[in-house]
């Protein structure tokens, strides 16, 4: 009980530091891939410190309370998600929230971005807010199908309480439905990796914060500590969504292999989880953002409604076929 | 504890955790600067090329969605001409279909 | 097989088909309103003829000659239905008048009734 309370206090703060670490790794690797040297590893921390020192300018015509409270809401909600996800160890709030709650909570940071964009009195910011809202509507559908497919697979193989994240991360789904199920799960994993850059707002889906097109988009009027809070929310959101993908598809633990016990087992599992999160973020976010360019907003909508939807339905059909055989 | 057969959520625990995290975020927020030195025109919205003459109105928020999905519902928009005879025709057709489905199945 | 007893029902079917055809294919609004009225009358005829019993007398209680009576309940329903049809047709005619004032024509193909 005391352990749980202690973990509930430590995990969100650790989430911020880990998120900044991943941002730094992402920048170094992207730079090396582009032939540059890249900033040092602690550069995101220095960015946050710099932002906290700058002035916090609130525009004259902005809706003041909404403008200043949206970064707060974004960071708080994204740190709250981390408490329900299994980070190698069992989730901190294990019986108190499940997968559906995590899916709902993942909407809140994007919504806070949209509202912050509309609350600034700048036309660039409202264009950015429109684009972010449209993009959010587009990627929610493949994300929902991917999550429901895994839950359905667990349900049809007889597990109880299929939406509880400890049950999901305790069962290894890859072998449950035979060869068609394996293919279906691979396709759905691909869809999930497709959704991750859209959810995080990385290239090719960063239409809402396009620097060259709409002068910063949503963040056009933000500065100082509000922008620092949005920056931190973006960093933590990467950890949250990648942990969700890892919990659904790659829930393997390493302490069983090495036979560790006692206090060393959760530590080793946590470090292995960090490695898996790095792998997911590298494949879906870093490599893709170096290689591609930015898509226009109507293209984002048609790309998200055509390919991941068809792929995820195909994956669901394959999984269903695998359980029937 | 709200339980719906498959999933469960406890709002009280959620609110307690949100309260604690809000304290942490408020600490981070207070490390930053609150206000700004009021200079001339500093708090105007950025609009390259002079002052913003119209205040911001949000119109047609979902433009990107409409534009991208337009190809798929344009035929439906074209079907909605205002002619009464066509609407009666659709009514008769759909009642036939409904009766056929109800009686045959 | 069509006997003498089922003649009213055949008439109902013919009337409904004729009024449907008029509603779908006629352009003049007055003709469409007339078709709606004819369809209402066809339904009234259907109700009355459902209540017929073989060799029955009128369903009046005082000094009845005995024997089988035709059913009175459909006749009551038909009275109500006649009144409702009058109201519907009156409303449709007033719509037709105001549409004529707006568009200057009675031709439905020339009107765009949207929104």
Short mmCIF file of C-alpha atoms in Angstrom, two decimals:
data_model
loop_
_atom_site.label_atom_id
_atom_site.label_comp_id
_atom_site.label_asym_id
_atom_site.label_seq_id
_atom_site.Cartn_x
_atom_site.Cartn_y
_atom_site.Cartn_z
CA UNK A 1 0.00 0.00 0.00
CA UNK A 2 2.77 2.37 0.99
CA UNK A 3 4.70 1.09 -2.01
CA UNK A 4 1.77 1.94 -4.26
CA UNK A 5 1.46 5.47 -2.94
CA UNK A 6 5.21 5.97 -3.27
CA UNK A 7 5.15 4.67 -6.83
CA UNK A 8 2.18 6.91 -7.64
CA UNK A 9 4.26 9.86 -6.57
CA UNK A 10 7.45 8.84 -8.34
CA UNK A 11 6.17 7.52 -11.67
CA UNK A 12 4.77 10.76 -13.15
CA UNK A 13 7.90 12.73 -12.32
CA UNK A 14 10.08 9.93 -13.69
CA UNK A 15 7.88 10.04 -16.78
CA UNK A 16 8.90 13.64 -17.43
CA UNK A 17 12.60 12.85 -17.14
CA UNK A 18 12.33 9.74 -19.30
CA UNK A 19 10.34 11.68 -21.89
CA UNK A 20 13.04 14.35 -22.09
CA UNK A 21 15.67 11.63 -22.37
CA UNK A 22 13.85 10.06 -25.32
CA UNK A 23 13.48 13.44 -26.96
CA UNK A 24 17.24 13.93 -26.67
CA UNK A 25 18.01 10.49 -28.08
CA UNK A 26 15.58 11.11 -30.92
CA UNK A 27 17.28 14.38 -31.82
CA UNK A 28 20.77 12.88 -31.78
CA UNK A 29 19.79 9.90 -33.92
CA UNK A 30 17.85 12.04 -36.37
CA UNK A 31 20.82 14.37 -36.69
CA UNK A 32 23.24 11.54 -37.32
CA UNK A 33 20.93 10.13 -39.95
CA UNK A 34 20.87 13.50 -41.65
CA UNK A 35 24.63 13.82 -41.58
CA UNK A 36 24.82 16.32 -38.75
CA UNK A 37 26.30 15.92 -35.28
CA UNK A 38 23.26 16.82 -33.24
CA UNK A 39 22.82 18.43 -29.85
CA UNK A 40 24.04 16.87 -26.60
CA UNK A 41 21.76 14.45 -24.82
CA UNK A 42 20.52 16.87 -22.15
CA UNK A 43 19.49 19.50 -24.71
CA UNK A 44 15.74 19.13 -24.13
CA UNK A 45 16.28 19.80 -20.43
CA UNK A 46 18.16 22.94 -21.34
CA UNK A 47 15.34 23.90 -23.69
CA UNK A 48 12.85 23.63 -20.87
CA UNK A 49 15.08 25.68 -18.59
CA UNK A 50 15.44 28.33 -21.24
CA UNK A 51 11.71 28.48 -21.80
CA UNK A 52 11.10 28.86 -18.09
CA UNK A 53 13.30 31.92 -17.99
CA UNK A 54 11.60 33.73 -20.86
CA UNK A 55 8.67 36.07 -20.53
CA UNK A 56 5.16 34.64 -20.68
CA UNK A 57 3.38 36.89 -23.20
CA UNK A 58 -0.42 36.60 -23.25
CA UNK A 59 -1.96 38.32 -26.31
CA UNK A 60 -4.38 41.17 -25.72
CA UNK A 61 -7.40 39.60 -27.36
CA UNK A 62 -6.81 36.07 -26.16
CA UNK A 63 -9.18 34.34 -23.78
CA UNK A 64 -6.82 34.64 -20.83
CA UNK A 65 -7.92 31.89 -18.50
CA UNK A 66 -8.26 29.32 -21.30
CA UNK A 67 -4.95 30.35 -22.82
CA UNK A 68 -3.01 29.84 -19.60
CA UNK A 69 -4.80 26.79 -18.31
CA UNK A 70 -4.62 24.57 -21.38
CA UNK A 71 -0.89 23.74 -21.07
CA UNK A 72 -1.55 22.85 -17.44
CA UNK A 73 -4.41 20.51 -18.39
CA UNK A 74 -2.36 18.88 -21.15
CA UNK A 75 0.58 18.07 -18.89
CA UNK A 76 -1.57 16.88 -15.97
CA UNK A 77 -3.66 14.53 -18.10
CA UNK A 78 -0.69 13.04 -19.87
CA UNK A 79 1.10 12.40 -16.60
CA UNK A 80 -2.05 10.77 -15.26
CA UNK A 81 -2.06 8.28 -18.14
CA UNK A 82 1.33 6.96 -17.05
CA UNK A 83 -0.19 5.73 -13.81
CA UNK A 84 -2.48 3.31 -15.62
CA UNK A 85 0.05 1.83 -18.03
CA UNK A 86 2.32 -1.11 -17.25
CA UNK A 87 5.89 0.20 -17.36
CA UNK A 88 7.54 -3.18 -17.07
CA UNK A 89 6.09 -3.51 -13.59
CA UNK A 90 2.34 -3.95 -13.08
CA UNK A 91 0.41 -0.71 -13.47
CA UNK A 92 0.47 1.53 -10.42
CA UNK A 93 -3.32 1.94 -10.28
CA UNK A 94 -3.99 -1.61 -11.31
CA UNK A 95 -7.62 -2.31 -10.56
CA UNK A 96 -8.72 1.30 -10.76
CA UNK A 97 -8.61 1.93 -14.46
CA UNK A 98 -8.41 0.01 -17.69
CA UNK A 99 -7.64 0.26 -21.37
CA UNK A 100 -10.77 2.19 -22.30
CA UNK A 101 -9.90 4.86 -19.76
CA UNK A 102 -6.42 5.16 -21.24
CA UNK A 103 -7.93 5.59 -24.70
CA UNK A 104 -10.14 8.38 -23.42
CA UNK A 105 -7.34 10.08 -21.52
CA UNK A 106 -5.17 10.07 -24.64
CA UNK A 107 -7.62 12.45 -26.29
CA UNK A 108 -7.27 15.12 -23.62
CA UNK A 109 -3.76 16.45 -24.50
CA UNK A 110 -4.71 16.88 -28.17
CA UNK A 111 -7.92 18.58 -27.15
CA UNK A 112 -6.00 20.91 -24.84
CA UNK A 113 -3.76 21.82 -27.79
CA UNK A 114 -6.81 22.57 -29.93
CA UNK A 115 -8.45 24.71 -27.28
CA UNK A 116 -5.22 26.55 -26.62
CA UNK A 117 -4.95 27.26 -30.32
CA UNK A 118 -8.46 28.64 -30.51
CA UNK A 119 -8.00 30.69 -27.36
CA UNK A 120 -5.06 32.57 -28.83
CA UNK A 121 -6.41 35.38 -30.92
CA UNK A 122 -4.21 34.59 -33.87
CA UNK A 123 -5.53 33.31 -37.21
CA UNK A 124 -2.48 31.10 -37.56
CA UNK A 125 -3.34 29.46 -34.27
CA UNK A 126 -6.92 28.77 -35.23
CA UNK A 127 -5.84 27.23 -38.51
CA UNK A 128 -3.47 25.05 -36.52
CA UNK A 129 -6.28 24.16 -34.13
CA UNK A 130 -8.59 23.19 -36.98
CA UNK A 131 -5.94 20.96 -38.48
CA UNK A 132 -5.18 19.29 -35.18
CA UNK A 133 -8.84 18.55 -34.58
CA UNK A 134 -9.31 17.09 -38.05
CA UNK A 135 -6.18 14.97 -37.62
CA UNK A 136 -7.42 13.75 -34.26
CA UNK A 137 -10.71 12.65 -35.78
CA UNK A 138 -8.85 10.74 -38.43
CA UNK A 139 -6.45 8.70 -36.36
CA UNK A 140 -8.86 7.74 -33.59
CA UNK A 141 -10.58 5.12 -35.74
CA UNK A 142 -7.58 2.91 -36.59
CA UNK A 143 -6.36 3.26 -33.00
CA UNK A 144 -9.71 2.05 -31.69
CA UNK A 145 -9.82 -0.87 -34.11
CA UNK A 146 -6.29 -1.92 -33.19
CA UNK A 147 -7.07 -1.86 -29.47
CA UNK A 148 -10.39 -3.66 -29.86
CA UNK A 149 -8.81 -6.36 -32.01
CA UNK A 150 -6.34 -7.29 -29.30
CA UNK A 151 -9.08 -7.22 -26.66
CA UNK A 152 -11.32 -9.39 -28.83
CA UNK A 153 -8.55 -11.88 -29.38
CA UNK A 154 -8.05 -12.19 -25.63
CA UNK A 155 -11.79 -12.50 -25.06
CA UNK A 156 -12.21 -15.28 -27.58
CA UNK A 157 -9.38 -17.22 -25.99
CA UNK A 158 -11.16 -17.23 -22.70
CA UNK A 159 -9.56 -14.54 -20.58
CA UNK A 160 -11.71 -12.63 -18.14
CA UNK A 161 -11.54 -8.89 -17.69
CA UNK A 162 -10.01 -8.35 -21.10
CA UNK A 163 -9.71 -4.59 -20.83
CA UNK A 164 -7.61 -4.62 -17.73
CA UNK A 165 -4.05 -3.70 -18.66
CA UNK A 166 -2.42 -6.18 -16.32
CA UNK A 167 -4.30 -9.02 -18.02
CA UNK A 168 -3.34 -7.71 -21.45
CA UNK A 169 0.30 -7.34 -20.60
CA UNK A 170 0.32 -10.70 -18.89
CA UNK A 171 -0.87 -12.67 -21.91
CA UNK A 172 1.32 -13.11 -24.93
CA UNK A 173 -1.01 -12.54 -27.85
CA UNK A 174 1.22 -13.56 -30.72
CA UNK A 175 0.62 -17.28 -30.45
CA UNK A 176 -3.04 -17.32 -29.56
CA UNK A 177 -4.62 -17.63 -32.98
CA UNK A 178 -2.37 -19.64 -35.21
CA UNK A 179 -0.72 -18.51 -38.42
CA UNK A 180 -3.57 -16.27 -39.67
CA UNK A 181 -3.72 -14.69 -36.24
CA UNK A 182 0.01 -14.01 -36.38
CA UNK A 183 -0.38 -12.29 -39.73
CA UNK A 184 -3.38 -10.33 -38.49
CA UNK A 185 -1.56 -9.18 -35.40
CA UNK A 186 1.45 -8.12 -37.45
CA UNK A 187 -0.84 -6.03 -39.66
CA UNK A 188 -2.49 -4.45 -36.65
CA UNK A 189 0.87 -3.71 -35.06
CA UNK A 190 1.77 -1.94 -38.28
CA UNK A 191 -1.40 0.15 -38.00
CA UNK A 192 -0.53 1.09 -34.46
CA UNK A 193 2.95 2.18 -35.55
CA UNK A 194 1.25 4.19 -38.27
CA UNK A 195 -0.92 6.00 -35.75
CA UNK A 196 1.93 6.92 -33.39
CA UNK A 197 3.50 9.78 -35.42
CA UNK A 198 0.03 11.22 -36.01
CA UNK A 199 -0.77 11.15 -32.35
CA UNK A 200 2.55 12.74 -31.40
CA UNK A 201 2.48 15.36 -34.11
CA UNK A 202 5.74 14.35 -35.74
CA UNK A 203 6.51 14.61 -39.45
CA UNK A 204 4.74 13.50 -41.73
CA UNK A 205 1.73 14.45 -39.63
CA UNK A 206 2.79 17.66 -37.94
CA UNK A 207 0.34 19.84 -39.87
CA UNK A 208 -0.80 21.59 -36.73
CA UNK A 209 2.62 22.99 -35.81
CA UNK A 210 3.96 23.58 -39.28
CA UNK A 211 6.76 26.07 -38.97
CA UNK A 212 7.06 27.11 -42.54
CA UNK A 213 3.41 27.13 -43.54
CA UNK A 214 1.50 28.72 -40.73
CA UNK A 215 4.21 30.32 -38.67
CA UNK A 216 4.13 27.90 -35.80
CA UNK A 217 0.47 26.98 -35.94
CA UNK A 218 -0.97 26.21 -32.54
CA UNK A 219 2.13 27.45 -30.73
CA UNK A 220 2.28 30.78 -32.56
CA UNK A 221 1.29 32.88 -29.55
CA UNK A 222 2.70 30.70 -26.80
CA UNK A 223 5.93 31.57 -25.03
CA UNK A 224 7.65 31.15 -21.72
CA UNK A 225 6.30 28.77 -19.13
CA UNK A 226 3.14 27.88 -21.10
CA UNK A 227 5.24 26.70 -24.01
CA UNK A 228 7.49 24.83 -21.57
CA UNK A 229 4.46 22.94 -20.24
CA UNK A 230 3.33 22.04 -23.76
CA UNK A 231 6.86 20.87 -24.57
CA UNK A 232 6.90 18.63 -21.53
CA UNK A 233 3.42 17.30 -22.38
CA UNK A 234 4.66 16.34 -25.83
CA UNK A 235 7.66 14.55 -24.34
CA UNK A 236 5.60 12.57 -21.84
CA UNK A 237 2.95 11.73 -24.44
CA UNK A 238 5.59 9.94 -26.50
CA UNK A 239 6.37 7.69 -23.53
CA UNK A 240 2.68 7.09 -22.86
CA UNK A 241 1.64 6.08 -26.36
CA UNK A 242 4.73 3.97 -26.93
CA UNK A 243 4.14 2.22 -23.59
CA UNK A 244 0.60 1.49 -24.70
CA UNK A 245 1.86 -0.06 -27.94
CA UNK A 246 4.43 -2.10 -26.04
CA UNK A 247 1.85 -3.26 -23.48
CA UNK A 248 -0.49 -4.44 -26.22
CA UNK A 249 1.95 -6.14 -28.53
CA UNK A 250 5.33 -6.73 -26.86
CA UNK A 251 4.62 -7.52 -23.24
CA UNK A 252 7.61 -9.76 -22.61
CA UNK A 253 9.45 -9.61 -19.31
CA UNK A 254 13.09 -10.40 -18.87
CA UNK A 255 13.23 -11.31 -15.22
CA UNK A 256 11.87 -14.76 -15.91
CA UNK A 257 14.66 -15.56 -18.30
CA UNK A 258 17.40 -14.55 -15.94
CA UNK A 259 15.67 -15.92 -12.88
CA UNK A 260 15.90 -12.70 -10.92
CA UNK A 261 13.87 -12.31 -7.79
CA UNK A 262 13.09 -9.82 -5.10
CA UNK A 263 13.91 -6.21 -5.85
CA UNK A 264 16.04 -6.81 -8.93
CA UNK A 265 13.17 -8.19 -11.01
CA UNK A 266 11.06 -5.00 -11.32
CA UNK A 267 14.17 -2.93 -11.98
CA UNK A 268 15.30 -5.24 -14.78
CA UNK A 269 11.79 -5.32 -16.23
CA UNK A 270 11.60 -1.54 -16.13
CA UNK A 271 14.89 -1.18 -17.98
CA UNK A 272 13.79 -3.70 -20.57
CA UNK A 273 10.56 -1.76 -20.96
CA UNK A 274 12.55 1.40 -21.62
CA UNK A 275 14.46 -0.49 -24.30
CA UNK A 276 11.25 -1.66 -25.94
CA UNK A 277 9.78 1.86 -25.85
CA UNK A 278 12.96 3.14 -27.49
CA UNK A 279 12.58 0.53 -30.21
CA UNK A 280 8.95 1.46 -30.90
CA UNK A 281 9.68 5.19 -30.93
CA UNK A 282 12.73 4.70 -33.14
CA UNK A 283 10.86 2.70 -35.76
CA UNK A 284 7.68 4.71 -35.84
CA UNK A 285 8.83 8.24 -35.08
CA UNK A 286 12.52 8.87 -35.65
CA UNK A 287 13.13 6.98 -38.88
CA UNK A 288 9.86 8.14 -40.41
CA UNK A 289 10.45 11.76 -39.53
CA UNK A 290 13.87 11.79 -41.09
CA UNK A 291 12.80 10.12 -44.28
CA UNK A 292 9.50 11.77 -45.22
CA UNK A 293 8.09 15.24 -45.68
CA UNK A 294 5.02 16.90 -44.29
CA UNK A 295 1.58 16.00 -45.66
CA UNK A 296 -1.18 18.54 -46.31
CA UNK A 297 -4.22 18.30 -44.07
CA UNK A 298 -6.58 16.88 -46.69
CA UNK A 299 -3.95 14.29 -47.50
CA UNK A 300 -3.62 13.43 -43.82
CA UNK A 301 -7.35 12.74 -43.68
CA UNK A 302 -7.41 10.57 -46.77
CA UNK A 303 -4.24 8.74 -45.79
CA UNK A 304 -5.61 7.93 -42.36
CA UNK A 305 -9.04 6.95 -43.58
CA UNK A 306 -7.85 4.72 -46.39
CA UNK A 307 -4.80 2.71 -45.49
CA UNK A 308 -4.86 2.10 -41.74
CA UNK A 309 -8.63 1.49 -41.74
CA UNK A 310 -8.41 -1.10 -44.51
CA UNK A 311 -5.31 -2.65 -42.98
CA UNK A 312 -6.81 -2.85 -39.51
CA UNK A 313 -10.03 -4.41 -40.79
CA UNK A 314 -7.93 -6.90 -42.74
CA UNK A 315 -5.98 -7.67 -39.58
CA UNK A 316 -9.18 -8.11 -37.60
CA UNK A 317 -10.54 -10.51 -40.23
CA UNK A 318 -7.33 -12.49 -40.17
CA UNK A 319 -7.43 -12.73 -36.38
CA UNK A 320 -11.06 -13.87 -36.47
CA UNK A 321 -10.17 -16.44 -39.09
CA UNK A 322 -7.30 -17.63 -36.95
CA UNK A 323 -9.52 -18.21 -33.93
CA UNK A 324 -12.07 -20.11 -35.99
CA UNK A 325 -9.54 -22.61 -37.28
CA UNK B 1 -15.94 2.00 -8.27
CA UNK B 2 -17.79 2.00 -11.55
CA UNK B 3 -17.90 -1.50 -13.02
CA UNK B 4 -19.57 -2.40 -16.29
CA UNK B 5 -19.00 -6.11 -16.64
CA UNK B 6 -15.82 -5.81 -18.64
CA UNK B 7 -13.98 -2.76 -17.41
CA UNK B 8 -13.72 -0.73 -14.26
CA UNK B 9 -12.75 2.77 -13.20
CA UNK B 10 -12.58 4.52 -9.88
CA UNK B 11 -13.08 8.30 -10.25
CA UNK B 12 -12.10 9.01 -6.66
CA UNK B 13 -8.62 7.53 -7.03
CA UNK B 14 -8.30 9.31 -10.37
CA UNK B 15 -9.15 12.66 -8.80
CA UNK B 16 -6.71 12.14 -5.95
CA UNK B 17 -3.91 11.34 -8.41
CA UNK B 18 -4.84 14.33 -10.58
CA UNK B 19 -4.74 16.55 -7.50
CA UNK B 20 -1.26 15.35 -6.60
CA UNK B 21 0.01 15.69 -10.18
CA UNK B 22 -1.49 19.20 -10.34
CA UNK B 23 0.64 20.14 -7.36
CA UNK B 24 3.75 18.87 -9.14
CA UNK B 25 2.89 20.70 -12.36
CA UNK B 26 2.15 23.88 -10.45
CA UNK B 27 5.61 23.65 -8.93
CA UNK B 28 7.13 23.33 -12.40
CA UNK B 29 4.98 26.19 -13.62
CA UNK B 30 5.97 28.48 -10.82
CA UNK B 31 9.61 28.09 -11.79
CA UNK B 32 8.79 30.18 -14.85
CA UNK B 33 8.03 33.83 -15.29
CA UNK B 34 4.47 34.96 -14.71
CA UNK B 35 4.10 38.17 -16.67
CA UNK B 36 5.93 40.28 -19.17
CA UNK B 37 7.23 43.83 -19.41
CA UNK B 38 4.58 45.85 -21.17
CA UNK B 39 6.14 47.40 -24.21
CA UNK B 40 4.32 48.89 -27.12
CA UNK B 41 2.53 46.42 -29.38
CA UNK B 42 4.19 43.47 -27.75
CA UNK B 43 0.95 41.66 -27.00
CA UNK B 44 -0.54 41.96 -30.46
CA UNK B 45 -1.15 38.73 -32.34
CA UNK B 46 1.51 37.93 -34.90
CA UNK B 47 0.34 38.77 -38.40
CA UNK B 48 3.11 39.51 -40.84
CA UNK B 49 2.27 42.62 -42.80
CA UNK B 50 0.76 44.99 -40.31
CA UNK B 51 -2.01 44.99 -37.77
CA UNK B 52 -4.84 42.50 -37.69
CA UNK B 53 -7.87 44.36 -38.96
CA UNK B 54 -10.58 41.81 -38.23
CA UNK B 55 -10.77 40.03 -34.96
CA UNK B 56 -10.48 36.32 -35.04
CA UNK B 57 -13.59 34.34 -35.90
CA UNK B 58 -13.52 30.61 -36.11
CA UNK B 59 -15.43 29.53 -39.18
CA UNK B 60 -15.74 26.12 -40.65
CA UNK B 61 -13.44 24.31 -38.31
CA UNK B 62 -13.76 21.04 -40.13
CA UNK B 63 -12.68 22.30 -43.56
CA UNK B 64 -9.94 19.69 -43.97
CA UNK B 65 -12.36 16.88 -43.21
CA UNK B 66 -14.98 18.15 -45.67
CA UNK B 67 -12.46 18.63 -48.38
CA UNK B 68 -10.91 15.21 -48.07
CA UNK B 69 -14.13 13.26 -47.71
CA UNK B 70 -15.94 15.34 -50.35
CA UNK B 71 -15.48 12.79 -53.04
CA UNK B 72 -17.36 10.19 -51.02
CA UNK B 73 -20.48 12.14 -50.15
CA UNK B 74 -20.77 14.46 -53.18
CA UNK B 75 -23.05 12.05 -54.96
CA UNK B 76 -25.43 12.14 -51.99
CA UNK B 77 -25.50 15.92 -52.09
CA UNK B 78 -26.33 15.80 -55.78
CA UNK B 79 -29.14 13.33 -55.16
CA UNK B 80 -30.87 15.82 -52.89
CA UNK B 81 -32.62 17.92 -55.54
CA UNK B 82 -35.72 19.66 -54.23
CA UNK B 83 -38.26 17.84 -56.39
CA UNK B 84 -41.19 16.38 -54.46
CA UNK B 85 -41.81 13.52 -56.89
CA UNK B 86 -38.34 12.11 -56.31
CA UNK B 87 -38.79 12.24 -52.57
CA UNK B 88 -42.09 10.34 -52.84
CA UNK B 89 -40.30 7.81 -55.01
CA UNK B 90 -37.63 7.27 -52.36
CA UNK B 91 -40.32 6.88 -49.71
CA UNK B 92 -42.16 4.21 -51.69
CA UNK B 93 -38.90 2.39 -52.44
CA UNK B 94 -37.77 2.33 -48.83
CA UNK B 95 -41.19 1.21 -47.52
CA UNK B 96 -41.08 -1.63 -50.03
CA UNK B 97 -37.64 -2.63 -48.85
CA UNK B 98 -38.65 -2.48 -45.19
CA UNK B 99 -41.80 -4.54 -45.76
CA UNK B 100 -39.86 -7.06 -47.80
CA UNK B 101 -37.21 -7.39 -45.09
CA UNK B 102 -39.79 -7.67 -42.29
CA UNK B 103 -41.98 -10.22 -44.05
CA UNK B 104 -39.32 -12.29 -45.75
CA UNK B 105 -36.97 -12.46 -42.77
CA UNK C 1 -59.53 -15.94 -57.35
CA UNK C 2 -61.67 -12.90 -57.57
CA UNK C 3 -65.19 -13.30 -56.21
CA UNK C 4 -67.89 -10.67 -55.83
CA UNK C 5 -66.94 -10.21 -52.17
CA UNK C 6 -63.41 -9.12 -52.89
CA UNK C 7 -64.41 -6.47 -55.41
CA UNK C 8 -64.01 -3.57 -52.95
CA UNK C 9 -60.47 -4.68 -52.17
CA UNK C 10 -59.56 -4.78 -55.85
CA UNK C 11 -60.97 -1.27 -56.16
CA UNK C 12 -58.82 -0.15 -53.22
CA UNK C 13 -55.69 -1.56 -54.86
CA UNK C 14 -56.49 0.12 -58.15
CA UNK C 15 -57.17 3.44 -56.45
CA UNK C 16 -53.92 3.31 -54.45
CA UNK C 17 -51.87 2.42 -57.51
CA UNK C 18 -53.46 5.23 -59.52
CA UNK C 19 -52.81 7.80 -56.81
CA UNK C 20 -49.22 6.62 -56.31
CA UNK C 21 -48.61 6.88 -60.02
CA UNK C 22 -50.04 10.39 -60.00
CA UNK C 23 -47.87 11.40 -57.04
CA UNK C 24 -44.75 10.11 -58.71
CA UNK C 25 -45.26 11.21 -62.26
CA UNK C 26 -47.46 14.30 -62.32
CA UNK C 27 -45.87 17.69 -62.23
CA UNK C 28 -48.74 19.95 -61.30
CA UNK C 29 -48.98 20.46 -57.57
CA UNK C 30 -52.80 20.49 -57.57
CA UNK C 31 -52.82 17.08 -59.20
CA UNK C 32 -50.44 15.75 -56.55
CA UNK C 33 -52.76 17.08 -53.81
CA UNK C 34 -55.72 15.44 -55.52
CA UNK C 35 -53.77 12.19 -55.62
CA UNK C 36 -53.16 12.43 -51.86
CA UNK C 37 -56.89 12.90 -51.30
CA UNK C 38 -57.78 9.96 -53.53
CA UNK C 39 -55.34 7.78 -51.59
CA UNK C 40 -56.97 8.84 -48.32
CA UNK C 41 -60.37 7.94 -49.73
CA UNK C 42 -59.03 4.58 -50.85
CA UNK C 43 -57.91 3.84 -47.31
CA UNK C 44 -61.36 4.81 -46.00
CA UNK C 45 -62.97 2.42 -48.47
CA UNK C 46 -60.59 -0.28 -47.31
CA UNK C 47 -61.55 0.24 -43.67
CA UNK C 48 -65.27 0.09 -44.36
CA UNK C 49 -65.11 -2.96 -46.53
CA UNK C 50 -63.03 -4.80 -43.93
CA UNK C 51 -66.01 -4.66 -41.63
CA UNK C 52 -68.52 -6.27 -43.97
CA UNK C 53 -70.12 -9.48 -42.86
CA UNK C 54 -72.06 -11.76 -45.23
CA UNK C 55 -75.73 -10.80 -45.31
CA UNK C 56 -75.35 -8.28 -42.51
CA UNK C 57 -77.56 -5.33 -41.71
CA UNK C 58 -76.60 -1.82 -40.69
CA UNK C 59 -75.20 -1.68 -37.12
CA UNK C 60 -78.10 0.28 -35.58
CA UNK C 61 -79.35 -1.05 -32.29
CA UNK C 62 -82.94 0.28 -31.99
CA UNK C 63 -85.55 -1.79 -33.81
CA UNK C 64 -82.96 -4.00 -35.45
CA UNK C 65 -84.41 -6.87 -37.48
CA UNK C 66 -82.02 -9.40 -35.87
CA UNK C 67 -79.33 -11.42 -37.54
CA UNK C 68 -75.74 -10.57 -38.32
CA UNK C 69 -74.61 -6.94 -38.23
CA UNK C 70 -71.66 -5.51 -40.05
CA UNK C 71 -68.85 -4.34 -37.75
CA UNK C 72 -69.39 -0.82 -36.38
CA UNK C 73 -65.86 -0.08 -35.19
CA UNK C 74 -64.31 0.44 -38.63
CA UNK C 75 -67.14 2.82 -39.46
CA UNK C 76 -66.25 4.97 -36.46
CA UNK C 77 -62.61 4.91 -37.45
CA UNK C 78 -63.51 5.92 -40.96
CA UNK C 79 -65.39 8.98 -39.77
CA UNK C 80 -62.29 10.09 -37.90
CA UNK C 81 -60.14 9.35 -40.90
CA UNK C 82 -62.35 11.42 -43.19
CA UNK C 83 -61.97 14.44 -40.92
CA UNK C 84 -58.21 13.98 -40.74
CA UNK C 85 -57.99 13.73 -44.51
CA UNK C 86 -59.83 17.02 -44.83
CA UNK C 87 -57.33 18.70 -42.53
CA UNK C 88 -54.36 17.25 -44.39
CA UNK C 89 -55.65 18.28 -47.78
CA UNK C 90 -56.48 21.77 -46.55
CA UNK C 91 -52.96 22.20 -45.26
CA UNK C 92 -51.43 20.87 -48.46
CA UNK C 93 -53.51 23.25 -50.53
CA UNK C 94 -52.34 26.19 -48.46
CA UNK C 95 -48.75 25.03 -48.96
CA UNK C 96 -49.44 24.86 -52.70
CA UNK C 97 -50.78 28.42 -52.68
CA UNK C 98 -47.78 29.82 -50.83
CA UNK C 99 -45.34 27.90 -53.03
CA UNK C 100 -47.06 29.38 -56.06
CA UNK C 101 -46.62 32.82 -54.57
CA UNK C 102 -42.93 32.13 -53.99
CA UNK C 103 -41.92 30.41 -57.22
CA UNK C 104 -44.55 31.70 -59.69
CA UNK C 105 -45.18 28.24 -61.10
CA UNK C 106 -47.09 25.11 -60.22
CA UNK C 107 -44.48 22.84 -61.77
CA UNK C 108 -42.63 20.75 -59.17
CA UNK C 109 -39.69 20.13 -61.48
CA UNK C 110 -38.94 23.83 -61.40
CA UNK C 111 -38.82 24.15 -57.64
CA UNK C 112 -35.88 23.37 -55.39
CA UNK C 113 -37.46 22.66 -52.04
CA UNK C 114 -34.36 22.41 -49.88
CA UNK C 115 -33.58 23.47 -46.36
#
